[in-house]
mmCIF file of C-alpha atoms in Angstrom:
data_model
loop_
_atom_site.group_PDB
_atom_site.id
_atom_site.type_symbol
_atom_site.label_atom_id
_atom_site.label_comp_id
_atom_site.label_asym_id
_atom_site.label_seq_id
_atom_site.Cartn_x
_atom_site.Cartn_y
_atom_site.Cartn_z
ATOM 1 C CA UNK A 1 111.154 88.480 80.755
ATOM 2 C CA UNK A 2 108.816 91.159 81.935
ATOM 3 C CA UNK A 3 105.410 91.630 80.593
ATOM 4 C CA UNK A 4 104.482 94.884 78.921
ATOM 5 C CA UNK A 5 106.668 93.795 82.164
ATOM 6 C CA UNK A 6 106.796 90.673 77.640
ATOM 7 C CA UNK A 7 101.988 94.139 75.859
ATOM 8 C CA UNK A 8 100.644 101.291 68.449
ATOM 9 C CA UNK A 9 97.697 104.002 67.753
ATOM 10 C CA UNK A 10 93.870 104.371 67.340
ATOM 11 C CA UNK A 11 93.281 107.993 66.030
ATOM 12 C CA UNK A 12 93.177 110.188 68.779
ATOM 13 C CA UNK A 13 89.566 110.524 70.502
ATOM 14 C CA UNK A 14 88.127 113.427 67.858
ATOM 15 C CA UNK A 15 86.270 115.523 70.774
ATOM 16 C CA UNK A 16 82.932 117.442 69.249
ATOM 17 C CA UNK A 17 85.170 120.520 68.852
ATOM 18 C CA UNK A 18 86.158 122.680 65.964
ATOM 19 C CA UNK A 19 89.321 121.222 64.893
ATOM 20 C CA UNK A 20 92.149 121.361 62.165
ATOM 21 C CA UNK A 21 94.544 118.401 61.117
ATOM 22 C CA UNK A 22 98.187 118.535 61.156
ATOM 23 C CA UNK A 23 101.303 116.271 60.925
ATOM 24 C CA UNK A 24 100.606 112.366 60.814
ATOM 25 C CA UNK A 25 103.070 110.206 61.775
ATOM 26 C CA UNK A 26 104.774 108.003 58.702
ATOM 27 C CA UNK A 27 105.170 104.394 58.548
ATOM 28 C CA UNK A 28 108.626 102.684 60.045
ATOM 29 C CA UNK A 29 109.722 101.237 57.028
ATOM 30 C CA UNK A 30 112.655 99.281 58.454
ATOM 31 C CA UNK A 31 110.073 97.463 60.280
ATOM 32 C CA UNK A 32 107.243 97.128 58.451
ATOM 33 C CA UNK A 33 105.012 98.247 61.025
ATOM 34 C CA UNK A 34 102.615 101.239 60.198
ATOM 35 C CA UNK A 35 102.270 103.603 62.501
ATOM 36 C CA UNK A 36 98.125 104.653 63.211
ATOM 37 C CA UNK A 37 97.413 107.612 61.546
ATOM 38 C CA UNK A 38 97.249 109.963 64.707
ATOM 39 C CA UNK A 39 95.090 113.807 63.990
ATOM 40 C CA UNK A 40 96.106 116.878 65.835
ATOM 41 C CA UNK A 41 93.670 119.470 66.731
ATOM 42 C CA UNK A 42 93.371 122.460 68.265
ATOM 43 C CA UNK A 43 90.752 124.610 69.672
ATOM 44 C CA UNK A 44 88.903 127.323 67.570
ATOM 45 C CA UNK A 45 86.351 128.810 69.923
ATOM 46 C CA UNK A 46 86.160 129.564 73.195
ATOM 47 C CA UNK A 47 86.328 126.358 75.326
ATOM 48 C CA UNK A 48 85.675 125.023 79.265
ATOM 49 C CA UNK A 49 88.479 124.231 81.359
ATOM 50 C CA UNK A 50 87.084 120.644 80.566
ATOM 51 C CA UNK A 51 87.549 120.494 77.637
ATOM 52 C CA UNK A 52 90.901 122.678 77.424
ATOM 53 C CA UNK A 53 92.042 120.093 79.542
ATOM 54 C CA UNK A 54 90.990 117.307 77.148
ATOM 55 C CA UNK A 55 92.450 119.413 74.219
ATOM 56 C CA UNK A 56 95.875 119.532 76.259
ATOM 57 C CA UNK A 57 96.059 116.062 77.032
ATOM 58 C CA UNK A 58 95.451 115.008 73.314
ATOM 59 C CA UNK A 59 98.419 117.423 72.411
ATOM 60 C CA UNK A 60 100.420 115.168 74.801
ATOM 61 C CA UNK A 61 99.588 112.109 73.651
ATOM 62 C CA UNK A 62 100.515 113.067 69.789
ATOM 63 C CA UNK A 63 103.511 114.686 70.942
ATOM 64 C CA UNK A 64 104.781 111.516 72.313
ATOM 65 C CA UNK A 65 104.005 109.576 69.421
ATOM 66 C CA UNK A 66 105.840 111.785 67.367
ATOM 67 C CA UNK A 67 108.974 111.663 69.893
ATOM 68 C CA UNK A 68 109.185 107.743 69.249
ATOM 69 C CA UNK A 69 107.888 107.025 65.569
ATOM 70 C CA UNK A 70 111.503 107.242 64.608
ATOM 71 C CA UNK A 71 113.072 104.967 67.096
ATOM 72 C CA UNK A 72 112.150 101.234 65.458
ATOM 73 C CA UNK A 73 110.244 100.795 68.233
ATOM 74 C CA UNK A 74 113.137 102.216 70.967
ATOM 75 C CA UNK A 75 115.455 99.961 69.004
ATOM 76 C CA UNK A 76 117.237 103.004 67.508
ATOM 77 C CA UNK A 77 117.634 106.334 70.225
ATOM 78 C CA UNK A 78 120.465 108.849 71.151
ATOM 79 C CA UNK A 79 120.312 110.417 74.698
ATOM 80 C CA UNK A 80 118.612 113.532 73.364
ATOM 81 C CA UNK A 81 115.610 111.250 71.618
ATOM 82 C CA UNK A 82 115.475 109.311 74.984
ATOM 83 C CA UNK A 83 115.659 112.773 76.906
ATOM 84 C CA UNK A 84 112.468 113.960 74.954
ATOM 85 C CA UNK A 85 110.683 110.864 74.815
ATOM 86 C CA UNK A 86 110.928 110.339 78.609
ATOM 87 C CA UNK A 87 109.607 114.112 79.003
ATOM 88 C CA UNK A 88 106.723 113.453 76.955
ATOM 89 C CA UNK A 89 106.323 110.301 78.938
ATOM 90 C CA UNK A 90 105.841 111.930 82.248
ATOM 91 C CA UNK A 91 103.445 115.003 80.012
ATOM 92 C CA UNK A 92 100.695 112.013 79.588
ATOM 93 C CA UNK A 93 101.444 110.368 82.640
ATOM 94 C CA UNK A 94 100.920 113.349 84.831
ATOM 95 C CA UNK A 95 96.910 113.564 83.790
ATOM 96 C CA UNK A 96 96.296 110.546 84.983
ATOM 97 C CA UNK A 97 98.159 110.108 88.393
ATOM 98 C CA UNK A 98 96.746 108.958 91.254
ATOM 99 C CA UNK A 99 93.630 107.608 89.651
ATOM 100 C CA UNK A 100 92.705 103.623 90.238
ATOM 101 C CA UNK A 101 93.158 100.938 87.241
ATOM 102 C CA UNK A 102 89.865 100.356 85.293
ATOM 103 C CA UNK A 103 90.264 96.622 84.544
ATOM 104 C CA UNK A 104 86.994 97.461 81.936
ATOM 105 C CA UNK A 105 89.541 99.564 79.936
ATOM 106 C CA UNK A 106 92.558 97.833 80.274
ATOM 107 C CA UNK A 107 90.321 94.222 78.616
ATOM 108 C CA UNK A 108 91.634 94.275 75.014
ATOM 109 C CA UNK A 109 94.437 94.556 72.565
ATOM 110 C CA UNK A 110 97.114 96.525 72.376
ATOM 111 C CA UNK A 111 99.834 96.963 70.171
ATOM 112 C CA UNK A 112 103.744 97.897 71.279
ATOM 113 C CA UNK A 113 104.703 101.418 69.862
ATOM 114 C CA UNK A 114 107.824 102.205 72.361
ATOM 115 C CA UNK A 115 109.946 100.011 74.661
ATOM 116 C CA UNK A 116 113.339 100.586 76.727
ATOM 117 C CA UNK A 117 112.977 97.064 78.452
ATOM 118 C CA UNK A 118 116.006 95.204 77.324
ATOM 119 C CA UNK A 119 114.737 91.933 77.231
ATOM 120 C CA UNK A 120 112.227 92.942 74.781
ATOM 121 C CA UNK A 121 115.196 95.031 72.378
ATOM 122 C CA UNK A 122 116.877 92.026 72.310
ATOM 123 C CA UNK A 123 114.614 90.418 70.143
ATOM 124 C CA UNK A 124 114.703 93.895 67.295
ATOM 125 C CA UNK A 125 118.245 93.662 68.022
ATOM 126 C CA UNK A 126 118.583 89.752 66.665
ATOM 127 C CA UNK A 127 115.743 90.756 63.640
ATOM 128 C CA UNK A 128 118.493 93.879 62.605
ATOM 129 C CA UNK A 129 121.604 91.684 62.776
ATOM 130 C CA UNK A 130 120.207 87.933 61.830
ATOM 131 C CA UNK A 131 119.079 87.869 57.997
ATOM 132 C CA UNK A 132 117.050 84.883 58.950
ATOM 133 C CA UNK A 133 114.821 86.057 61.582
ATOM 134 C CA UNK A 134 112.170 88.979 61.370
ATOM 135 C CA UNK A 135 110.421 90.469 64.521
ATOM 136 C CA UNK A 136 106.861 91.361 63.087
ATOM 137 C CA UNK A 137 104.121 93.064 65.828
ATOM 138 C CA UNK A 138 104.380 92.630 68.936
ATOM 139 C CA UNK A 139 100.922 92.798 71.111
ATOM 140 C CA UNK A 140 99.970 92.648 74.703
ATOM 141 C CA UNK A 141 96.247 91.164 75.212
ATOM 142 C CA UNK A 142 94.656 91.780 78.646
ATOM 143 C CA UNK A 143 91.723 89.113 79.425
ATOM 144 C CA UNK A 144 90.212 91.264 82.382
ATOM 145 C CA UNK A 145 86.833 92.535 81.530
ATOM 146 C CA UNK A 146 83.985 92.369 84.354
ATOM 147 C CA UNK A 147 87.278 91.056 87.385
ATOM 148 C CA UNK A 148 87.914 92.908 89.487
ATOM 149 C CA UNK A 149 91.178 92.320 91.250
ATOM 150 C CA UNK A 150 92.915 90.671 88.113
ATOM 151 C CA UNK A 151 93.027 88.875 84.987
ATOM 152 C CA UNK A 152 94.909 86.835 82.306
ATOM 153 C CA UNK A 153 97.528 88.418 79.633
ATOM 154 C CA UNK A 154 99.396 87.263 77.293
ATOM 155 C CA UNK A 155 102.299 88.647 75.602
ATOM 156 C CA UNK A 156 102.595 87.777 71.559
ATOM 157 C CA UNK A 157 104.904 88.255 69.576
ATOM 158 C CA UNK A 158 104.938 87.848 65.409
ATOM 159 C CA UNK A 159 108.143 86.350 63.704
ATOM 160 C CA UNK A 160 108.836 84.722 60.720
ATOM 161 C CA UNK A 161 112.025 83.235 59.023
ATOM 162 C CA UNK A 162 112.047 84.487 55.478
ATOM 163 C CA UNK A 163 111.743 81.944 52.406
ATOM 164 C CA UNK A 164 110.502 79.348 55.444
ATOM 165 C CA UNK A 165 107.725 80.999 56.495
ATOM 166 C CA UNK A 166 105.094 84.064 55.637
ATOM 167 C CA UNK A 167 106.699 87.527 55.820
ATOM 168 C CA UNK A 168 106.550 89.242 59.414
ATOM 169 C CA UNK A 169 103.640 86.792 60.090
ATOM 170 C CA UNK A 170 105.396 84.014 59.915
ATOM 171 C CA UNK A 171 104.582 82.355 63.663
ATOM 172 C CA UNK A 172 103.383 83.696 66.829
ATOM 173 C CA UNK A 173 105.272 83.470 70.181
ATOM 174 C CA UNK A 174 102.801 83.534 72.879
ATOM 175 C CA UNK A 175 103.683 84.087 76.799
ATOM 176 C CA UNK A 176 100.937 83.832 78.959
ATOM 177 C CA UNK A 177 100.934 85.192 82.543
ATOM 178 C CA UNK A 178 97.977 85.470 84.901
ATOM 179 C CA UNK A 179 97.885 88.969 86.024
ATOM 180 C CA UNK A 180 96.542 90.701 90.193
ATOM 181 C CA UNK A 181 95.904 94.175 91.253
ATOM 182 C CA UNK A 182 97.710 94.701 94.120
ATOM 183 C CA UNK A 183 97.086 98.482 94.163
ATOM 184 C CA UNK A 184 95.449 101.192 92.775
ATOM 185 C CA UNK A 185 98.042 101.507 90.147
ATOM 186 C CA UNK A 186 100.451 98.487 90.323
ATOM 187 C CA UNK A 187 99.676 95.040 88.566
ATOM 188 C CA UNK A 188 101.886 91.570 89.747
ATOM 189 C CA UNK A 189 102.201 88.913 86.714
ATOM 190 C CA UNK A 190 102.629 85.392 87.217
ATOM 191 C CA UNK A 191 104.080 83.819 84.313
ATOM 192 C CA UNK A 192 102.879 80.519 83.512
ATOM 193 C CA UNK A 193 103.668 79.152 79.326
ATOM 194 C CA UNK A 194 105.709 80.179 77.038
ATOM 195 C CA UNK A 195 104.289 78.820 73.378
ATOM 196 C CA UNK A 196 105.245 78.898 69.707
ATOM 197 C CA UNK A 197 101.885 78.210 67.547
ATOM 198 C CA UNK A 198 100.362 79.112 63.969
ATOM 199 C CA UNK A 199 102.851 77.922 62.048
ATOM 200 C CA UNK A 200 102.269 79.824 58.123
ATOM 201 C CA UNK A 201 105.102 78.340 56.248
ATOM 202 C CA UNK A 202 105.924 80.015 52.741
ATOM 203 C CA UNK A 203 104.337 78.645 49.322
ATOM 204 C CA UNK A 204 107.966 78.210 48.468
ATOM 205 C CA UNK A 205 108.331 76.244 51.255
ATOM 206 C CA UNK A 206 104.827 74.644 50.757
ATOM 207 C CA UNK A 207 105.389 73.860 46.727
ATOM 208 C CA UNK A 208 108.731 71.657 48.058
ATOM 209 C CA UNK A 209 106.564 69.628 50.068
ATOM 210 C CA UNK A 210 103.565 69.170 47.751
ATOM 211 C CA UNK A 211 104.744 70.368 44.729
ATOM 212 C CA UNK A 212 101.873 71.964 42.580
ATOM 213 C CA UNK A 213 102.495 70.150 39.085
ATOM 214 C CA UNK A 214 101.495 66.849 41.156
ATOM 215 C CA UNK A 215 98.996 65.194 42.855
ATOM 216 C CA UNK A 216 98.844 66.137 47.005
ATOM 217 C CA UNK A 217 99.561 62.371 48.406
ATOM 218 C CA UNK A 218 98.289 61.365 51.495
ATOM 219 C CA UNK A 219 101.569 62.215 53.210
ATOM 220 C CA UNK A 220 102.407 65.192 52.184
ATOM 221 C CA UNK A 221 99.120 66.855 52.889
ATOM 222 C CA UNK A 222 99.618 65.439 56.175
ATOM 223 C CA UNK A 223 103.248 67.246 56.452
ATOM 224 C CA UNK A 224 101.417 70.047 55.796
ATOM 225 C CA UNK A 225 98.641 70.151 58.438
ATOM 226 C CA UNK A 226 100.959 68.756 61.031
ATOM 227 C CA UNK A 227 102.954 71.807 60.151
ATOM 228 C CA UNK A 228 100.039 74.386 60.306
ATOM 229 C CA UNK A 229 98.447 72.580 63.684
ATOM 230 C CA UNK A 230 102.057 72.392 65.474
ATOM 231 C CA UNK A 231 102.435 74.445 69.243
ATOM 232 C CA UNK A 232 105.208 73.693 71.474
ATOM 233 C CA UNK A 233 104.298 74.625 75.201
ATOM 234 C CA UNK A 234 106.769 75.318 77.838
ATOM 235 C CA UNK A 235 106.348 76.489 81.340
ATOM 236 C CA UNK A 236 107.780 79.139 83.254
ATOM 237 C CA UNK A 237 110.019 78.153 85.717
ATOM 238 C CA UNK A 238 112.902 79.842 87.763
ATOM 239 C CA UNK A 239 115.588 77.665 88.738
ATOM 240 C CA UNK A 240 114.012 77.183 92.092
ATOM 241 C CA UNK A 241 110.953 75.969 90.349
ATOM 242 C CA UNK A 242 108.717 78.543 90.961
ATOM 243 C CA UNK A 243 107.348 80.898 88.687
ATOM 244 C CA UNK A 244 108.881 83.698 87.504
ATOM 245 C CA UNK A 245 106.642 86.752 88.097
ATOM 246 C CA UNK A 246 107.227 91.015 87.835
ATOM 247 C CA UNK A 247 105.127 94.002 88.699
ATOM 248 C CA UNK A 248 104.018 96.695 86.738
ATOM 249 C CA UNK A 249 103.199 100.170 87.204
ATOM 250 C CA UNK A 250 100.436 101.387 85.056
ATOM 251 C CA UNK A 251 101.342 104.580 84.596
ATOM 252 C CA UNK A 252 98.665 105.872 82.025
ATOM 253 C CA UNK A 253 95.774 104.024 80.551
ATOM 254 C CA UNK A 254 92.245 105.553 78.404
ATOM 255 C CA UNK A 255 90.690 103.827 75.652
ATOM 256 C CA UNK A 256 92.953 104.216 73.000
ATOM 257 C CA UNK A 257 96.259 104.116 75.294
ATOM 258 C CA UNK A 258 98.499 102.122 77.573
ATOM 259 C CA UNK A 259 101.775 103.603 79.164
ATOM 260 C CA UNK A 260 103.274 101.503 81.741
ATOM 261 C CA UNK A 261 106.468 100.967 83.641
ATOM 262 C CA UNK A 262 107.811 98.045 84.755
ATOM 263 C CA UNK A 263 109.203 98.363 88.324
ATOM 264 C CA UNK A 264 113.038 97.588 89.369
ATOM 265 C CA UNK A 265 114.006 99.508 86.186
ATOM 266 C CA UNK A 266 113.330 97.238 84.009
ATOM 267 C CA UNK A 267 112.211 100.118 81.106
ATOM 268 C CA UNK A 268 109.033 101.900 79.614
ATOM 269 C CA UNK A 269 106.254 101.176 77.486
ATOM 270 C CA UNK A 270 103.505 102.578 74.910
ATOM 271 C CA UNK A 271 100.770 100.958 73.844
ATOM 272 C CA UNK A 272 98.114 101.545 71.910
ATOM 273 C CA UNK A 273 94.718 99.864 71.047
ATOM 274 C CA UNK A 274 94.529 97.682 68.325
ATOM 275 C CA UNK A 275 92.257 94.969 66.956
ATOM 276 C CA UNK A 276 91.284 91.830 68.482
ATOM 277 C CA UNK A 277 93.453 88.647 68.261
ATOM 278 C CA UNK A 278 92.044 85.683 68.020
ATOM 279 C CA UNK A 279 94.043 83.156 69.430
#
């Protein structure tokens, strides 16, 4: 599994410009993930190239959320969505070429808008065919601030299995990879643990235990807090017994987003910022 390689929007930075709003993208209902309400703006007054170019490149960036607020999350494309989404791809991309990874801006949360890496579809794919699995957010935390040649990230993913557990929120899946620059743009993981944690079963679920008409025995509250405190940890291992590792081309990053591309073809990904998880 790559990391994203296995990683959707803060408004838009409001520049101190004149500016209008315009069309915000709607929430994915067939998910349940809300999409960040995103503002376009456009220039009024006369501007500097500076700040045309900052105008531009905030176009961009709400263009391509727009291209991909439809696609579940790239679970659902044709050619022509993947055609347009892949041109406003390169759009943002080509503003920030060339220019070395800040590690101080990468540090933080981010939250998966867009994905054509297969081994990351697979798990929408399962959540739209199996009634008994959900695929809730799906994050990528960097752990990175004040390195300087690399870092820790770890990949989580929310699931749940309904009537067992809480809606979309269910349990986390957690992969954890330590993470080295090894150029100005590329990033090499090193994937360590894979780990299933924070068990929130359902008060269904939770009344057939300890049924609320009785009194909570001993037992059953400790079923209960042996359920909430369970993690299973499992390392990463190829069959040569080595771990399994990827690199990844950071093709964009700023404050509020992450575009990156894992090498070998192994698809695309937006990001962007979200609120810290505590883990």
């Amino acid at each position: 599994m790559h990391v994203i390689a296995f990683p959707v929007c803060s408004a838009a930075v409001i520049r101190a410009i004149p500016f209008k709003k315009s069309l915000v993208p709607t929430p994915n209902s067939s998910t349940n993930v809300h999409h960040p309400k995103v503002l376009r703006y456009s220039a009024t007054v006369g501007l500097s190239p500076r700040r045309d170019a900052e105008t531009e490149l905030e176009d961009k960036k709400y263009e391509l959320l727009r291209v991909i607020q439809d696609t579940q999350r790239g679970l659902v494309t044709t050619a022509d969505q993947r055609s347009s989404i892949e041109e406003a791809l390169v759009s943002v991309e080509a503003f920030d070429a060339g220019e070395a990874i800040d590690l101080g801006e990468l540090d933080g949360t981010w939250r998966l808008q867009y994905t054509s890496a297969p081994d990351v579809l697979i798990l929408f794919e399962s959540a739209s065919r199996l009634p008994f699995f959900q695929v809730g957010q799906v994050f990528q935390k960097f752990e990175c601030q004040d390195e300087s040649n690399g870092g820790v990230v770890r990949n989580i993913v929310k699931w749940s299995i309904p009537s067992l557990l809480e809606e979309q929120e269910g349990a986390t899946l957690l992969v954890s990879a330590k993470f080295s620059v090894v150029s100005s743009r590329n990033i090499y993981f090193q994937f360590e643990e894979i780990a299933f944690n924070k068990i929130n079963i359902s008060e269904e679920l939770q009344a057939l235990i300890a049924p609320a008409i009785l009194p909570r025995s001993f037992i059953s509250l400790q079923i209960l807090q042996f359920i909430r405190a369970f993690k299973a940890e499992f390392p990463v291992r190829n069959p040569g017994r080595n771990s399994v590792g990827g690199l990844y081309y950071l093709s964009y990053l700023d404050r509020y987003m992450l575009l990156g591309r894992a090498v070998g073809g192994g698809g695309v990904f937006v990001f962007t910022r979200a609120q810290a998880i505590v883990l």
